Coordinates of C-alpha atoms and ligand atoms in Angstrom, one line a residue:
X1 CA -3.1 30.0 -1.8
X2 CA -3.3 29.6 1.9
X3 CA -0.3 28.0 3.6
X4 CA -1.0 24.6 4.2
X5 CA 0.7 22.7 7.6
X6 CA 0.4 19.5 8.4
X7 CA 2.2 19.7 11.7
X8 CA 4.5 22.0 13.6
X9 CA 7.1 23.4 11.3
X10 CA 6.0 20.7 8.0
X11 CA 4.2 22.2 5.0
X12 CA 2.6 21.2 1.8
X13 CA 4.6 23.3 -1.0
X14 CA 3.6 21.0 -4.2
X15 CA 1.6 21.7 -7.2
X16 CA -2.4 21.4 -8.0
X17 CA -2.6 20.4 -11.9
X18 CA -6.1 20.4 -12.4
X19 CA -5.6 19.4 -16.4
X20 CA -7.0 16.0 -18.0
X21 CA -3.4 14.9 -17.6
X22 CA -1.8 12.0 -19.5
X23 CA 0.0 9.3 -17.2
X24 CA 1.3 5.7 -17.8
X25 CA -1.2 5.6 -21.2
X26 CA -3.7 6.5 -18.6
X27 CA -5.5 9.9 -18.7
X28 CA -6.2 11.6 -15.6
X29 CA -9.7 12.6 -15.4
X30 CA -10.0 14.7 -12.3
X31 CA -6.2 16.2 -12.6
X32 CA -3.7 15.1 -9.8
X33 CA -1.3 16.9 -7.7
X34 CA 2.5 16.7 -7.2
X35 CA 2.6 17.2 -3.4
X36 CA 5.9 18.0 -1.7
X37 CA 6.4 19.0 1.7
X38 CA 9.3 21.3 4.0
X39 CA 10.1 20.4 6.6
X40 CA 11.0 23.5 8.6
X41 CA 13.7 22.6 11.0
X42 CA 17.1 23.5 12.5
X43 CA 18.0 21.5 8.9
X44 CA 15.9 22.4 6.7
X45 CA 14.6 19.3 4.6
X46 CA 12.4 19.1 1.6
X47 CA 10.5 15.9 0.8
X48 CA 10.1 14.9 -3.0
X49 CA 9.5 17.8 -5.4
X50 CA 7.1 17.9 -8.2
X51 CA 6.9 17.4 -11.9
X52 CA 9.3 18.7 -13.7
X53 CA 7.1 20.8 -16.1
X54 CA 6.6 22.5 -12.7
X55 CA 10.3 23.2 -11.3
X56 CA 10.1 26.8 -11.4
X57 CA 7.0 27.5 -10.1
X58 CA 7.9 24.9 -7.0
X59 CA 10.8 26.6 -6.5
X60 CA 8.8 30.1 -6.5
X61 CA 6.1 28.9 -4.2
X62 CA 8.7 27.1 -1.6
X63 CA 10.7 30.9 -1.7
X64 CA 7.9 31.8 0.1
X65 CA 8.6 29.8 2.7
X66 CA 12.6 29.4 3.2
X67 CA 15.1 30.9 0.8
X68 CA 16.1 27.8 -0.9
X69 CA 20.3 28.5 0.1
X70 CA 18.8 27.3 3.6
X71 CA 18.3 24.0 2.8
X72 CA 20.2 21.4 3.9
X73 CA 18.5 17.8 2.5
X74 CA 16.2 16.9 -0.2
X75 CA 14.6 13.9 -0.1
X76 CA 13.9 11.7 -2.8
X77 CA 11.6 8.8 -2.1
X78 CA 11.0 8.1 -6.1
X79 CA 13.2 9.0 -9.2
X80 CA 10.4 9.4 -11.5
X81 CA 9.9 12.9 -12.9
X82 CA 6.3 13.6 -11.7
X83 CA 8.0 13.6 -8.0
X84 CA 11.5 14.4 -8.9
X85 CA 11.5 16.6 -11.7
X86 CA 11.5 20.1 -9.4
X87 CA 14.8 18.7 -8.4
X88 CA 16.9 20.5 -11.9
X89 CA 15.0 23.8 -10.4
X90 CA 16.1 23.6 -7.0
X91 CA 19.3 21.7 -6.9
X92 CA 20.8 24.8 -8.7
X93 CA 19.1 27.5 -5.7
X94 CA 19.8 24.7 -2.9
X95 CA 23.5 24.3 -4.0
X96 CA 23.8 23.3 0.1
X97 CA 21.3 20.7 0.5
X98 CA 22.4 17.4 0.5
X99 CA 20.3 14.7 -1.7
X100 CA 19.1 11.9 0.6
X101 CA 17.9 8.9 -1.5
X102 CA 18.7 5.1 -2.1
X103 CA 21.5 3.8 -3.3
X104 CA 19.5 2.7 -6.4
X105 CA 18.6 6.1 -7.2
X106 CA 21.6 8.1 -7.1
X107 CA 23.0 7.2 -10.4
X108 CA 19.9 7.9 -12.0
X109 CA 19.5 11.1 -10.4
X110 CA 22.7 12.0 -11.6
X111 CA 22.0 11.4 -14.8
X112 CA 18.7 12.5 -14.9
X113 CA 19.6 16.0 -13.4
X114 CA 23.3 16.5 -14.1
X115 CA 24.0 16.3 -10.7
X116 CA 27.2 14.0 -10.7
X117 CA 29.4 16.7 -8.9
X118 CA 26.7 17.0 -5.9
X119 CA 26.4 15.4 -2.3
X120 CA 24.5 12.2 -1.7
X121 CA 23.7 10.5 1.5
X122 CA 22.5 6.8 0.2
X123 CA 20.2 5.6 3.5
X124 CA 19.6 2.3 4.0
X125 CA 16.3 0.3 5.5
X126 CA 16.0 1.4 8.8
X127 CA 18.4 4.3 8.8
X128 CA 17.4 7.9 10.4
X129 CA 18.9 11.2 9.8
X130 CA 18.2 14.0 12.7
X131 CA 17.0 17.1 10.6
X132 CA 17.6 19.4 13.7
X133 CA 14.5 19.2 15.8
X134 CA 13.1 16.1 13.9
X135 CA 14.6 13.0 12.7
X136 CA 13.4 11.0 9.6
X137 CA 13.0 7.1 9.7
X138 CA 13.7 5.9 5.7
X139 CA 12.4 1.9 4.7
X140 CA 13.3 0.7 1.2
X141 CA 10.2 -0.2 -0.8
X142 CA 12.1 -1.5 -3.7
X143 CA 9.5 -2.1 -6.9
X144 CA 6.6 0.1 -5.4
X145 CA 6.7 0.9 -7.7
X146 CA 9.5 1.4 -8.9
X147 CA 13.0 -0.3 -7.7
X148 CA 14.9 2.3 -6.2
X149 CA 12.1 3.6 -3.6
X150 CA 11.9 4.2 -0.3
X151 CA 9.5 5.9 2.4
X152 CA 10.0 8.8 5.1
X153 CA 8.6 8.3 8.3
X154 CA 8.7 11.4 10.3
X155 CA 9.0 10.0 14.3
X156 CA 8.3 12.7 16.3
X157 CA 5.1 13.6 14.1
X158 CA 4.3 10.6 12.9
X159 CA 3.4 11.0 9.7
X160 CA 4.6 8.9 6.6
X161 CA 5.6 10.0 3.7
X162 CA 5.1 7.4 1.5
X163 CA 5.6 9.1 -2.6
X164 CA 3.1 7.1 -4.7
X165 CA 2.0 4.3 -1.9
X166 CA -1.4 5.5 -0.6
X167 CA -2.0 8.1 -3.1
X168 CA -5.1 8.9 -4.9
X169 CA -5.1 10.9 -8.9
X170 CA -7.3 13.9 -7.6
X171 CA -6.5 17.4 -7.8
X172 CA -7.4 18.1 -4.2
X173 CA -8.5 21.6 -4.8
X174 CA -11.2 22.2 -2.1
X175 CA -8.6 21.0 0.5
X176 CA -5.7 18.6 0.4
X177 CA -6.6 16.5 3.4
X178 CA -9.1 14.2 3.0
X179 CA -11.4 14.2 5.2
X180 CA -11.8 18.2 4.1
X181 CA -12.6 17.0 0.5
X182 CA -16.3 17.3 0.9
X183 CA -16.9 13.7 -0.6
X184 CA -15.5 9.9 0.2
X185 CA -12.2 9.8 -1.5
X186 CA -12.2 6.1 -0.9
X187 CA -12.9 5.1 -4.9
X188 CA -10.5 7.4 -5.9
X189 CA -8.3 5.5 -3.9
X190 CA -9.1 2.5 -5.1
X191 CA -8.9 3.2 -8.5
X192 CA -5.3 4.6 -7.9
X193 CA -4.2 1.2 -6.1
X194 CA -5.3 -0.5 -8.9
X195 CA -4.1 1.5 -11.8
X196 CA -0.4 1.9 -10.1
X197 CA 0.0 -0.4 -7.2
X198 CA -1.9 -3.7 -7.5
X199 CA 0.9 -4.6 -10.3
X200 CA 3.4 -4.9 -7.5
X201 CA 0.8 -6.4 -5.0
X202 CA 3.8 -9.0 -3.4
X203 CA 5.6 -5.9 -2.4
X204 CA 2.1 -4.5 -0.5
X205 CA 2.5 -7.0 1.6
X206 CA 5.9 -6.3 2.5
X207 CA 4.9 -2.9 3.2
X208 CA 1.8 -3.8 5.2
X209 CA 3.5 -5.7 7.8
X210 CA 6.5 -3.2 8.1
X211 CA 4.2 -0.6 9.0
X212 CA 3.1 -2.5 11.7
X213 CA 6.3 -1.1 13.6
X214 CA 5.4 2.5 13.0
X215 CA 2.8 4.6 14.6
X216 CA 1.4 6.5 11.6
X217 CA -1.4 8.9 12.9
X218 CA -0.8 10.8 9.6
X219 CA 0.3 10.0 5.5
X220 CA 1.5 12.4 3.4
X221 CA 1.1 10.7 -0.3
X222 CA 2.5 12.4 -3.3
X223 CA -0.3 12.3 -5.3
X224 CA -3.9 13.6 -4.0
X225 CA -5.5 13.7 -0.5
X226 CA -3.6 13.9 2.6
X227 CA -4.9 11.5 5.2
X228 CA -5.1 12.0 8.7
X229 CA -8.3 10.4 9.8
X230 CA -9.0 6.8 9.8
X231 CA -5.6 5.7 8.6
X232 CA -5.9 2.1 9.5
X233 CA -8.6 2.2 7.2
X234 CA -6.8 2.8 4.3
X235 CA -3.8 0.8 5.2
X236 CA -6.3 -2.3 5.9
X237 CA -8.0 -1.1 2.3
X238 CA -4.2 -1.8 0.7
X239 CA -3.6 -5.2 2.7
X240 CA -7.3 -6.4 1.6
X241 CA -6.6 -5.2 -2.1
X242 CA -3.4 -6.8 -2.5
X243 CA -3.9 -10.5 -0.7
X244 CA -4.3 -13.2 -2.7
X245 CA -7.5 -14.2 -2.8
X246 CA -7.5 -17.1 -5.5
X247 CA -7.0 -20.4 -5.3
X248 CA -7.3 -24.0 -6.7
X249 CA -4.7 -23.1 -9.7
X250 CA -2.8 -25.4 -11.8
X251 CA 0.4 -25.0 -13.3
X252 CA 2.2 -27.5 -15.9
X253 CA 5.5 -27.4 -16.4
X254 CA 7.2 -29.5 -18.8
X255 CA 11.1 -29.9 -19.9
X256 CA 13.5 -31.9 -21.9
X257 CA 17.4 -31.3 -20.6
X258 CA 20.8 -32.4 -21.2
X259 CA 22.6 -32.2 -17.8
X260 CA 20.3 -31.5 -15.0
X261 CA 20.4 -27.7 -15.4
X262 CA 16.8 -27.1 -17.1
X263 CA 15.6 -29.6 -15.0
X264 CA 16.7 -27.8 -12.0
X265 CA 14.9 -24.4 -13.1
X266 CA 11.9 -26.6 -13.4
X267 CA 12.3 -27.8 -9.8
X268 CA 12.7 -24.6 -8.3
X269 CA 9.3 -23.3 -10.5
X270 CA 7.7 -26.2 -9.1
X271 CA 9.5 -25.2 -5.5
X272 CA 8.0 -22.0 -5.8
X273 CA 4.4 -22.6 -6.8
X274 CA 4.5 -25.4 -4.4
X275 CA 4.8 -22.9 -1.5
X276 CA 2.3 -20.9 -2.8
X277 CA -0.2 -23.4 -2.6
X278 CA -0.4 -24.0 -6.3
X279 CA -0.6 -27.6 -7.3
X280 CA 2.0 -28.3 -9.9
X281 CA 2.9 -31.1 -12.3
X282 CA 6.0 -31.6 -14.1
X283 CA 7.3 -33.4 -16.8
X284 CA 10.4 -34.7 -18.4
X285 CA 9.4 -34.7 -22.0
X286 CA 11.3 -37.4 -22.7
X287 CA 10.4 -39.8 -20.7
X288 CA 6.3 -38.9 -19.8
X289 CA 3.5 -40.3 -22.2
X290 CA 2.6 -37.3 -24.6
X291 CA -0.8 -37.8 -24.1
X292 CA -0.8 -37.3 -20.1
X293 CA 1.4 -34.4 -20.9
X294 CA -1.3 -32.9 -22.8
X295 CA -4.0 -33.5 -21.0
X296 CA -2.1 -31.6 -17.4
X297 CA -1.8 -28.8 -19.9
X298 CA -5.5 -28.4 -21.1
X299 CA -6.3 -29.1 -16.8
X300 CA -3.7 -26.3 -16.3
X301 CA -4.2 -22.4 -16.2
X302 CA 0.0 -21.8 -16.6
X303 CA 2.2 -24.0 -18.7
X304 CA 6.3 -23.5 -18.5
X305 CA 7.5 -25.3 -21.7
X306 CA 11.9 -25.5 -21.4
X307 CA 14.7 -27.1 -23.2
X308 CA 18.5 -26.9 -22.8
X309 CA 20.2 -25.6 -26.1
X310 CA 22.4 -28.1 -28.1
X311 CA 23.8 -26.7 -31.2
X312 CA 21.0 -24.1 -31.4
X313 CA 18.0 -25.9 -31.0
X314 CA 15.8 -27.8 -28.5
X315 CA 16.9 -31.4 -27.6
X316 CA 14.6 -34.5 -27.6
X317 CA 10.9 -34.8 -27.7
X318 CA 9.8 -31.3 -27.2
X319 CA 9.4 -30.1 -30.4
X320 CA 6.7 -32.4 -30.9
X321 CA 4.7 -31.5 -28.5
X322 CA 5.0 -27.6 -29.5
X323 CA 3.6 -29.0 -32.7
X324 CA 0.6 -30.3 -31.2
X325 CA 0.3 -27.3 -29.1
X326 CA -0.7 -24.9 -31.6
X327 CA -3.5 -27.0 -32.7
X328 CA -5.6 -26.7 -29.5
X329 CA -7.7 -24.5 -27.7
X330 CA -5.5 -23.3 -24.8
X331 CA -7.3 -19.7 -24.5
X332 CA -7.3 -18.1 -21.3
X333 CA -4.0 -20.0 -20.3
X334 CA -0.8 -18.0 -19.2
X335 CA 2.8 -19.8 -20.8
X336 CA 6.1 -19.0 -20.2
X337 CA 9.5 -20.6 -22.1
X338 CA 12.3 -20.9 -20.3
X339 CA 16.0 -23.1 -20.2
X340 CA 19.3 -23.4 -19.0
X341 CA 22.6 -22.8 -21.9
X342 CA 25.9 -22.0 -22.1
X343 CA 26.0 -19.6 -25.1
X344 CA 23.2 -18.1 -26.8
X345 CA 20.2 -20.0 -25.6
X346 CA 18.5 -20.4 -29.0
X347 CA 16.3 -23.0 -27.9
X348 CA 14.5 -20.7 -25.5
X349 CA 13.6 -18.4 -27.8
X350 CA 12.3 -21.2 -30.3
X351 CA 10.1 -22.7 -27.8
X352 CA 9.1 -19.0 -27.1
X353 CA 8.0 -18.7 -31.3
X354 CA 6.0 -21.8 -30.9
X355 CA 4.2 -20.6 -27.7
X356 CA 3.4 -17.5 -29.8
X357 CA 1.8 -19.4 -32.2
X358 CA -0.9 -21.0 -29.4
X359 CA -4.0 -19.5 -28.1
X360 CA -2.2 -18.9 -24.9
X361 CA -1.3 -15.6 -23.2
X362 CA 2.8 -16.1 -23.3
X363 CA 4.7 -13.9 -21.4
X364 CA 7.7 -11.5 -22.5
X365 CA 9.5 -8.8 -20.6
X366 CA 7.9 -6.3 -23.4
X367 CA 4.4 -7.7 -22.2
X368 CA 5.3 -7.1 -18.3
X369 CA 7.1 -3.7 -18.8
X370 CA 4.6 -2.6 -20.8
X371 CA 1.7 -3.8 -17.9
X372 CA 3.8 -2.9 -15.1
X373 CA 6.7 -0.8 -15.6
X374 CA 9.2 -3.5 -13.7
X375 CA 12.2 -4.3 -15.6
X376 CA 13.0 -6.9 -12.9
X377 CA 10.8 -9.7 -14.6
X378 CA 12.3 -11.7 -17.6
X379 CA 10.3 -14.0 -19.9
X380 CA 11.0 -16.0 -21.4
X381 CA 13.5 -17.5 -18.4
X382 CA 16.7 -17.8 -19.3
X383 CA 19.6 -19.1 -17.1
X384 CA 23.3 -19.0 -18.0
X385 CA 24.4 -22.6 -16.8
X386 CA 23.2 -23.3 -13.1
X387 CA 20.6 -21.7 -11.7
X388 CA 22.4 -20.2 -9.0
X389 CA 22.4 -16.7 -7.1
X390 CA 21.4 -14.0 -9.8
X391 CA 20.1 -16.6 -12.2
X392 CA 18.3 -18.3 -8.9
X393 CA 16.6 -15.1 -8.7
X394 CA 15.7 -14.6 -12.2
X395 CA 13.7 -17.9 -11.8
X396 CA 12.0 -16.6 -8.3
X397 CA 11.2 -13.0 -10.0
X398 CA 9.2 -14.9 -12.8
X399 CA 7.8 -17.2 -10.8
X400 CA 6.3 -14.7 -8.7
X401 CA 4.9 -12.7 -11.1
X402 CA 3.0 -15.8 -12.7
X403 CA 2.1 -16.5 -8.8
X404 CA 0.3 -13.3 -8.8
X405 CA -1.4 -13.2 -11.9
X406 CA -2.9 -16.5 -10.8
X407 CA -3.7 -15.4 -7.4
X408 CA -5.3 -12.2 -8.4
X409 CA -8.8 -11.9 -8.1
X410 CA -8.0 -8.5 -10.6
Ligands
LIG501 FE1 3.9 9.4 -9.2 FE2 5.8 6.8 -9.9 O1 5.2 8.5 -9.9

């Protein structure tokens, strides 16, 4: 295969797999590639690696470029094995390079790889490391998709190295650059963004306006086609694809609570949605007419239902209202439980039983790993006493993800 160089000194040394190749229960029609890149410098520096069914041959085809005792960093953006798998082939032939990552991902590295007796430099969000002749620019992207990523920005060349962000599931075998493909790559694209990205759509945004601060003339995905003409195209394609373009959504939430605590989750749900232009009603269920309960949760398309736990159950008038609930049409409706307790929160997880029993679509963390692969999203809600700092955020992380799947036009 020819040598492919993106820039002075900066290659493509990855892998073509042109199988039907199974991915996140998807299966790969058109192949993908694993794309790493060198960065030949005074330091040499490789960029990601490639799946790990592929280590060897990596570590062959990069031989042809540097003998692998040269380099000095590898960079991992992503900890996930399709772009850090080549790393248990060349850690043991780059026993000098350094592995540059976040500090997220070191500990998993280590484990993954058996690499707990090697060098780590953890980078931070803005921090730069001179390679010798180049010097790298790194920006946390925590949850894109995974939460230990980051990017690479190379400054002097411009060119982003972004892992799975702005990749496409081709194997790129007529050329790796897109605008050599021989077709419009854009639906391939798309259908990546979708499949991998939209899930984490909030954190798109982030991305979007942090790139504003970077010249990119040049992204260096991953997976798929290198792009290098009409960037701003496919960076205004991601911004498009992951606003929110819904609105006019309801959410209901109602609660029943012994000292404030439950009610306090419920007000920062409501806080939340509030912001994000979602009109919400709540409810103490003790003291609001059933009735007018019901009918806000027949208007709405997300119901919260929560209770504070007193000696293992739900306190005051939920329960009969959970009754009622199972005997109406609520299809198409998103529900969540959640509540505040002291020991073992069993009241959450009974309101949770009777939302199960409902026509609704009630949200676990099985359900939004499954969906999405982030283990940062709890349901149902549950906060140990207050709902202060990590339990604060517990309640935000929800919230958003409800926020989104009401927003999305997908
Ligand atoms: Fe291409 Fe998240 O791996």
């Amino acid at each position: 295969m020819n040598k492919i160089e993106l820039a002075k000194d900066i290659y493509w040394v990855g892998k073509i797999d042109d199988r039907e190749v199974p991915f996140h229960r998807l299966i790969l029609a058109k192949g993908t590639t694993y794309n790493a890149y060198l960065l030949k410098t005074a330091k040499p520096t490789v960029i990601d690696t490639v799946d790990m069914e592929f280590g060897r041959e990596f570590v062959e085809y990069l031989s042809e470029f540097i003998d692998p005792n040269d380099i000095q960093y590898i960079v991992i953006n992503h900890t996930e094995p399709d772009h850090s798998g080549g790393l248990a082939a060349l850690a043991g032939r780059a026993p000098h390079a350094t592995i540059v990552c976040t500090e997220l991902a070191v500990n998993e590295l280590k484990e993954m790889y058996k690499l707990h007796s090697r060098n780590f430099l953890v980078v931070k969000d803005g921090d730069t490391l001179d390679i010798g002749g180049k010097t790298l620019k790194f920006k946390e992207t925590p949850y894109l998709h995974t939460e230990e990523t980051m990017i690479t920005y190379c400054i002097e060349d411009k060119i982003l190295f972004p892992c799975d962000i702005f990749s496409t599931h081709v194997a790129a075998s007529k050329s790796l650059f897109a605008d050599e493909a021989g077709f419009d790559v854009t639906e391939d694209f798309i259908g990546y963004y979708n499949a991998i990205i939209h899930p984490h759509r909030r954190y798109v945004r982030t991305l979007i306006q942090a790139l504003q601060d970077l010249d990119v003339q040049m992204i260096a995905p991953s997976h798929g086609y290198i792009l290098r003409a009409d960037i701003q195209k496919y960076i205004d394609l991601y911004a498009t694809l992951s606003a929110n373009t819904v609105n006019n959504k309801r959410v209901t939430i109602v609660y029943t609570t012994i000292k404030n605590n439950t009610k306090r989750v419920a007000e920062q749900l409501q806080h939340f949605f509030e912001e994000n232009q979602i009109q919400t009603t709540v409810f103490n269920a003790d003291k609001a007419d059933k009735a007018e309960i019901i009918a806000s949760i027949q208007a709405a398309d997300a119901v919260w239902i929560g209770s504070s736990t007193k000696y293992a159950d739900m306190i005051g008038n939920l329960e009969d209202l959970l009754i009622d609930l199972k005997d109406l049409n609520l299809k198409g409706k998103i529900a969540a439980a959640f509540g505040s307790y002291g020991w073992s929160g069993e009241a959450i997880e009974v309101i949770q039983d009777y939302l199960l029993q409902t026509n609704m679509n009630v949200q676990s963390t099985s359900q939004v790993i499954k969906s999405t692969g982030m283990t940062h999203v709890e349901f149902p809600v549950r906060v140990r006493f207050a709902p202060k700092n990590e339990q604060s955020k517990k309640i935000e992380h929800a919230a958003a993800f409800i926020t989104d799947l009401l927003q999305s036009a997908i």
